[in-house]
C-alpha cells in the first residue's frame, strides 16, 4: 500500500476563480437542485416550487454577476479553470443578456393563464391521438421537467459564450442543444407538429455538431492545441499547411452558423419555430441566437483575426445569402411564427455582418455593435412571441395571418404593442432595432464592408415590407366573424411582454448606456 | 502490519513501465498490415451501412466499422480509448440502437421512390465532391510533418490511462464536470418521453382492503360453490346439489343460465334422477 | 504508409456518413450515419494526438464518446416517441411542416 501512495503522482488542481464563474455555477447548481425537487415533490407542488427556484436562480445569478462586475477585477479579463473559461467584458455582457432574456422566457414558460395548464403537455409519454391524450389536453398539470431543462440549456449557453477552447465549446454546444431538442416536442396542442419539430431539430442539429467537431479536430491537428489563443499563435507562424487551418475553419463555421440560424444553414428554423411550443420558441429565438453569435464573435475575433483576409469573402457571401433568403422567403409566409422565423434568418445575416467587421489594425468595432444588436433583438423577440401566444381560437393558437385580420378593432392594445415590436424588427427610428442596425452598419463601414451595408439596407427594406403587411392587415382589414379572440394575459405573460416592449423603447431612445457597456473591453486572447 | 500477499499485490500494481526516451515515431510493419486489413474493413462496414436495405443490417455493419476503429485506436498508441470504443461505443451505444430498432424501426425499410427528385443523385455527387476535397486537402497538408508519437506520454506518470486521468482533472476539468449536465439531461429526457405516470387513478385494491370490504358488506364470506361434482356429468353447467337434494342457486352462472335450457335439459335430468336409464345390456356396478 | 493514411480513412468515413444523412429515409439509420461521422472524427483526433505527441486528442475523443452517448439517449427517445405515434420512422412522413 505504501508503495502505491508513494508512487502516485500528486496532481495539481487547477486554479479556479469562483467569483468570476459564480453566475455559471449558480445556474448549473440550481438545475441539479431542480432535478432533485422534480423527483421528491408531489405533483401538485411542483410548478410553484420549480418556478420560485428558477426565478430565484436567475435573480441570484444576476446578483452574483453584478457583484463580480463591479468589484476589483482585471480589465482584460480572467481565464480560469485551466484556461477553459474566459470571463472578460463581452462574456459578462452576454451573461447578463442571457440571464435577463431567460427571465422573460421562464415567465412565458410558466404562464398558465393564457392556456389552462400552460403551453406544455401534461404527460409527454402518452401518444397523441389516443383517448388518454384527449383527456389530458384539458388537465391543468404540465411537465414541470421543463424548468430544469431550461436551466441546463441556459448553463450551456453561458458556458458557450465564455469558453476559451474549442472542446469546452463543443461540450457546451451539446449541453445547450439537448434540452432544447426535448423541449420542442412537449407542446400541449398540435402534438404531432411538435414532435416533428423535435425530430427535425435533433437530426439536423446532430449533423451540424458533427461538422463542428471535425473542424475542431482539424484545427487541433493544425495548432497542436484547441485553445483559441493557441490557434491564433499557430496561424501566425507554423510549419503545418494552411489547408488544415482553412478546412477546419470552414467546418467549424458551418456548425456555428447552423446554431445561429444563418442561411443557407437555416432550414430547420421555420419548421422548428412553428412546431415548438411558443414559450420555447421565444427562448430559442432570443437566447440561442445570443449564445451562438457570442460564440461566433469569440472564435472569429480571438482565433482567426490574423487570417481574416482569407475568410472574409466567404462569410461576406454567407451574410448576403442569409439576408436575401430571410427577406425574400419571409414575403411568402402565411403563418406568423414562420414569418418571424424567416425574419430571424435575415437578422442573423445582419448580425453576421457585425461579426465579420474586423479592421486591418486589429480592432473589432463590430463586437460591441453586435452585442448591442443581440440584446435589443432578444427583447423584441420575446415580447413578439408573447403576443403571438395570446391570439387563440378553440384549437389553440391562431397563427395563420388571415386570422390576424382586423385584430386592432378587437384588441387595440395588443395590436398596438405588436405593431411597435414589428417596427422595431424592421428598424424604424425610435426603436432599439434602428439603433442596433445603425451601429452594426457603422462598424461594417468602418471595417471596409460598404457594399455589404448597401445590400443589407436593401434587404431591410424588403423585410420591412412584410412587417408592414401584417400591420396593415391588423388595422385596415375586417375581422372574420368567427375569428380568434385575444386572451387577456395573466401576470407572467404581461410582465414578459411589457419588459420586452419597454426595453425596446428605452434602448431606442437612450441607447448610450448600453452601448458604452457593450463597448468596454474586448475578448481575452 | 500488511500481509505479504497485499505487499506483493501493491508492488505489482505500482509497477511502471520503463520511461522511454523520445523515439521517432515510425509506422511498423505490423501496424501497416493491421491498417491495410482493418481500414478497408471499416470502409466496407460504412458502405454496408449506407447501402443496406434493412435497418438492422445497417446497424450490424456499423458495429463492424466501430470494432475495426477500436482496434485501430489500440495500434495507434491509444489503448485506453480502444477499449472504451469497444466497450462503451460498440457495446453500449450500438446495442441501444439495436434495441430501439427491434422495437420500433425494423419494419420500415426505405422506399425506392424518391420524394424529392434527384435527391439521391445530388447527395451522392455532393458526398463524392466533399470526400475528394477533404482527402485532397488533408493528404497534401501533412506531407512534410514528422509524427512525434506517444511513446513518452504512454510510459511516464502512470502510462496512458494515468496521463489521460491527469488531463481530465487538470486541463479539462470543467468540460468533464459539464458532461454531467449532459448525462442528467439525457436521463431526464428519457424519463419525460417514456414514462407514463399513474395519474390520480386509484391504485388497485390490496388484498386486505378486499377482505375488509367483503366482511363489511355482510354478504357471503366464503367462496361460492363450484359446479356440480363430475360424477354424473362433466359440464360446467351442471348445478351443485345442496344436502337436501335441491339445486344450489349460487352454483349456477348467469351466462350459462342464459343458455337455452333445452340444451342443458339432459344434464339437469341426470342430476334429478329422471334422466335416461341404462338398458339391461349396459354394464352396471354392483348396484343391482 | 504514414499516419496521414488514417486521416484519409477518417475523411472517407466522414463523407460516407454525410451522404448517408442526406440519402436514407429511416430516422434511426440517419442517426446512425451521424454516429459514423462522430467516429470518423474520433479517428482523426487520435491520429492527430499521435502526430502532435500529446494526449489532448485522446482526451477529446473520450469526451466525444460521452457526448455521443448522451445524444443517442435523447435522440432515440425522441424518435421512439414519434414512431409510437405514427407507426413509422420514415423521415418522409415528417411532412406536416413545410413551406
Tab-separated table of C-alpha atoms in Angstrom, chain B residues 138-276:
chain	number	residue	atom	x	y	z
B	138	UNK	CA	-5.682	16.544	-45.755
B	139	UNK	CA	-3.405	14.406	-47.877
B	140	UNK	CA	-1.378	17.355	-49.051
B	141	UNK	CA	-1.374	19.104	-45.707
B	142	UNK	CA	0.884	16.841	-43.721
B	143	UNK	CA	3.450	15.599	-46.206
B	144	UNK	CA	6.333	17.344	-44.504
B	145	UNK	CA	5.313	16.729	-40.932
B	146	UNK	CA	7.163	14.212	-38.763
B	147	UNK	CA	4.899	12.397	-36.359
B	148	UNK	CA	6.071	12.720	-32.767
B	149	UNK	CA	4.427	9.640	-31.349
B	150	UNK	CA	3.164	8.980	-27.862
B	151	UNK	CA	5.887	6.697	-26.577
B	152	UNK	CA	6.891	9.191	-23.935
B	153	UNK	CA	3.402	10.057	-22.863
B	154	UNK	CA	2.385	6.432	-22.597
B	155	UNK	CA	5.184	5.354	-20.355
B	156	UNK	CA	5.599	8.086	-17.752
B	157	UNK	CA	3.488	9.169	-14.825
B	158	UNK	CA	1.086	6.284	-14.854
B	159	UNK	CA	1.058	5.463	-18.530
B	160	UNK	CA	-1.685	6.103	-20.981
B	161	UNK	CA	-4.544	5.804	-18.505
B	162	UNK	CA	-2.800	7.794	-15.786
B	163	UNK	CA	-1.989	10.648	-18.103
B	164	UNK	CA	-5.480	10.786	-19.536
B	165	UNK	CA	-6.774	10.866	-15.989
B	166	UNK	CA	-4.404	13.677	-15.079
B	167	UNK	CA	-5.548	15.707	-18.054
B	168	UNK	CA	-9.197	15.140	-17.182
B	169	UNK	CA	-8.667	16.567	-13.738
B	170	UNK	CA	-6.446	19.479	-14.658
B	171	UNK	CA	-6.749	20.835	-18.186
B	172	UNK	CA	-10.216	19.591	-18.988
B	173	UNK	CA	-11.801	19.700	-15.560
B	174	UNK	CA	-14.685	21.968	-16.496
B	175	UNK	CA	-15.605	20.059	-19.623
B	176	UNK	CA	-15.584	16.894	-17.512
B	177	UNK	CA	-17.965	18.425	-14.983
B	178	UNK	CA	-20.155	19.829	-17.735
B	179	UNK	CA	-20.704	16.405	-19.250
B	180	UNK	CA	-22.566	15.557	-16.065
B	181	UNK	CA	-25.159	18.154	-17.080
B	182	UNK	CA	-25.402	16.346	-20.402
B	183	UNK	CA	-25.979	12.991	-18.782
B	184	UNK	CA	-28.600	14.360	-16.369
B	185	UNK	CA	-30.421	15.922	-19.309
B	186	UNK	CA	-30.349	12.623	-21.166
B	187	UNK	CA	-31.799	10.739	-18.204
B	188	UNK	CA	-34.453	13.411	-17.671
B	189	UNK	CA	-35.377	13.362	-21.351
B	190	UNK	CA	-35.736	9.619	-21.457
B	191	UNK	CA	-37.988	9.769	-18.402
B	192	UNK	CA	-40.186	12.501	-19.839
B	193	UNK	CA	-40.704	10.806	-23.172
B	194	UNK	CA	-41.161	7.272	-21.953
B	195	UNK	CA	-42.713	7.243	-18.506
B	196	UNK	CA	-46.479	7.311	-18.123
B	197	UNK	CA	-47.237	8.128	-14.539
B	198	UNK	CA	-50.201	6.879	-12.652
B	199	UNK	CA	-52.308	9.952	-12.905
B	200	UNK	CA	-54.684	10.038	-9.941
B	201	UNK	CA	-56.342	6.801	-10.902
B	202	UNK	CA	-56.868	4.855	-7.674
B	203	UNK	CA	-54.398	2.082	-7.205
B	204	UNK	CA	-55.588	-1.481	-7.318
B	205	UNK	CA	-57.117	-2.523	-4.058
B	206	UNK	CA	-54.882	-4.571	-1.865
B	207	UNK	CA	-55.890	-7.985	-0.603
B	208	UNK	CA	-56.531	-6.630	2.864
B	209	UNK	CA	-58.899	-3.967	1.528
B	210	UNK	CA	-60.810	-6.503	-0.497
B	211	UNK	CA	-61.289	-8.806	2.505
B	212	UNK	CA	-62.456	-5.961	4.724
B	213	UNK	CA	-64.920	-4.890	2.071
B	214	UNK	CA	-66.319	-8.381	1.786
B	215	UNK	CA	-66.863	-8.740	5.517
B	216	UNK	CA	-68.377	-5.302	5.923
B	217	UNK	CA	-70.945	-5.751	3.234
B	218	UNK	CA	-72.398	-8.702	5.057
B	219	UNK	CA	-72.677	-10.825	2.024
B	220	UNK	CA	-71.452	-14.361	1.719
B	221	UNK	CA	-67.967	-14.603	3.246
B	222	UNK	CA	-66.704	-17.885	1.892
B	223	UNK	CA	-66.299	-18.724	-1.741
B	224	UNK	CA	-69.270	-19.689	-3.869
B	225	UNK	CA	-69.831	-23.362	-4.651
B	226	UNK	CA	-68.419	-24.642	-7.876
B	227	UNK	CA	-70.409	-26.544	-10.459
B	228	UNK	CA	-71.764	-29.984	-9.838
B	229	UNK	CA	-69.493	-32.824	-8.953
B	230	UNK	CA	-68.158	-34.586	-12.005
B	231	UNK	CA	-69.560	-37.955	-11.064
B	232	UNK	CA	-72.645	-37.676	-13.198
B	233	UNK	CA	-71.695	-35.088	-15.762
B	234	UNK	CA	-68.653	-33.041	-16.724
B	235	UNK	CA	-70.302	-29.862	-17.865
B	236	UNK	CA	-69.780	-26.606	-16.053
B	237	UNK	CA	-73.493	-26.063	-16.408
B	238	UNK	CA	-74.196	-28.882	-14.010
B	239	UNK	CA	-75.594	-27.312	-10.878
B	240	UNK	CA	-74.371	-28.339	-7.490
B	241	UNK	CA	-76.798	-30.007	-5.066
B	242	UNK	CA	-77.454	-28.943	-1.540
B	243	UNK	CA	-77.584	-31.582	1.201
B	244	UNK	CA	-81.350	-31.888	0.850
B	245	UNK	CA	-81.101	-32.646	-2.855
B	246	UNK	CA	-82.173	-29.291	-4.194
B	247	UNK	CA	-80.172	-27.349	-6.699
B	248	UNK	CA	-77.862	-24.674	-5.257
B	249	UNK	CA	-78.718	-21.387	-6.894
B	250	UNK	CA	-75.287	-19.942	-6.222
B	251	UNK	CA	-73.521	-22.514	-8.339
B	252	UNK	CA	-75.389	-21.509	-11.420
B	253	UNK	CA	-73.733	-18.962	-13.672
B	254	UNK	CA	-75.757	-16.260	-15.315
B	255	UNK	CA	-74.091	-16.824	-18.579
B	256	UNK	CA	-74.988	-20.441	-18.580
B	257	UNK	CA	-78.396	-19.777	-17.217
B	258	UNK	CA	-78.984	-17.647	-20.245
B	259	UNK	CA	-78.219	-20.641	-22.366
B	260	UNK	CA	-81.217	-22.239	-23.883
B	261	UNK	CA	-82.461	-24.630	-21.248
B	262	UNK	CA	-83.202	-27.361	-23.755
B	263	UNK	CA	-79.520	-27.865	-24.351
B	264	UNK	CA	-78.983	-28.361	-20.674
B	265	UNK	CA	-82.061	-30.449	-20.018
B	266	UNK	CA	-80.189	-33.700	-20.317
B	267	UNK	CA	-77.725	-32.671	-17.639
B	268	UNK	CA	-80.463	-31.493	-15.357
B	269	UNK	CA	-82.390	-34.704	-15.797
B	270	UNK	CA	-79.350	-36.783	-14.974
B	271	UNK	CA	-78.942	-34.989	-11.738
B	272	UNK	CA	-82.596	-35.122	-10.816
B	273	UNK	CA	-82.683	-38.815	-11.414
B	274	UNK	CA	-85.263	-38.651	-14.162
B	275	UNK	CA	-82.787	-38.961	-16.964
B	276	UNK	CA	-82.140	-41.728	-19.370
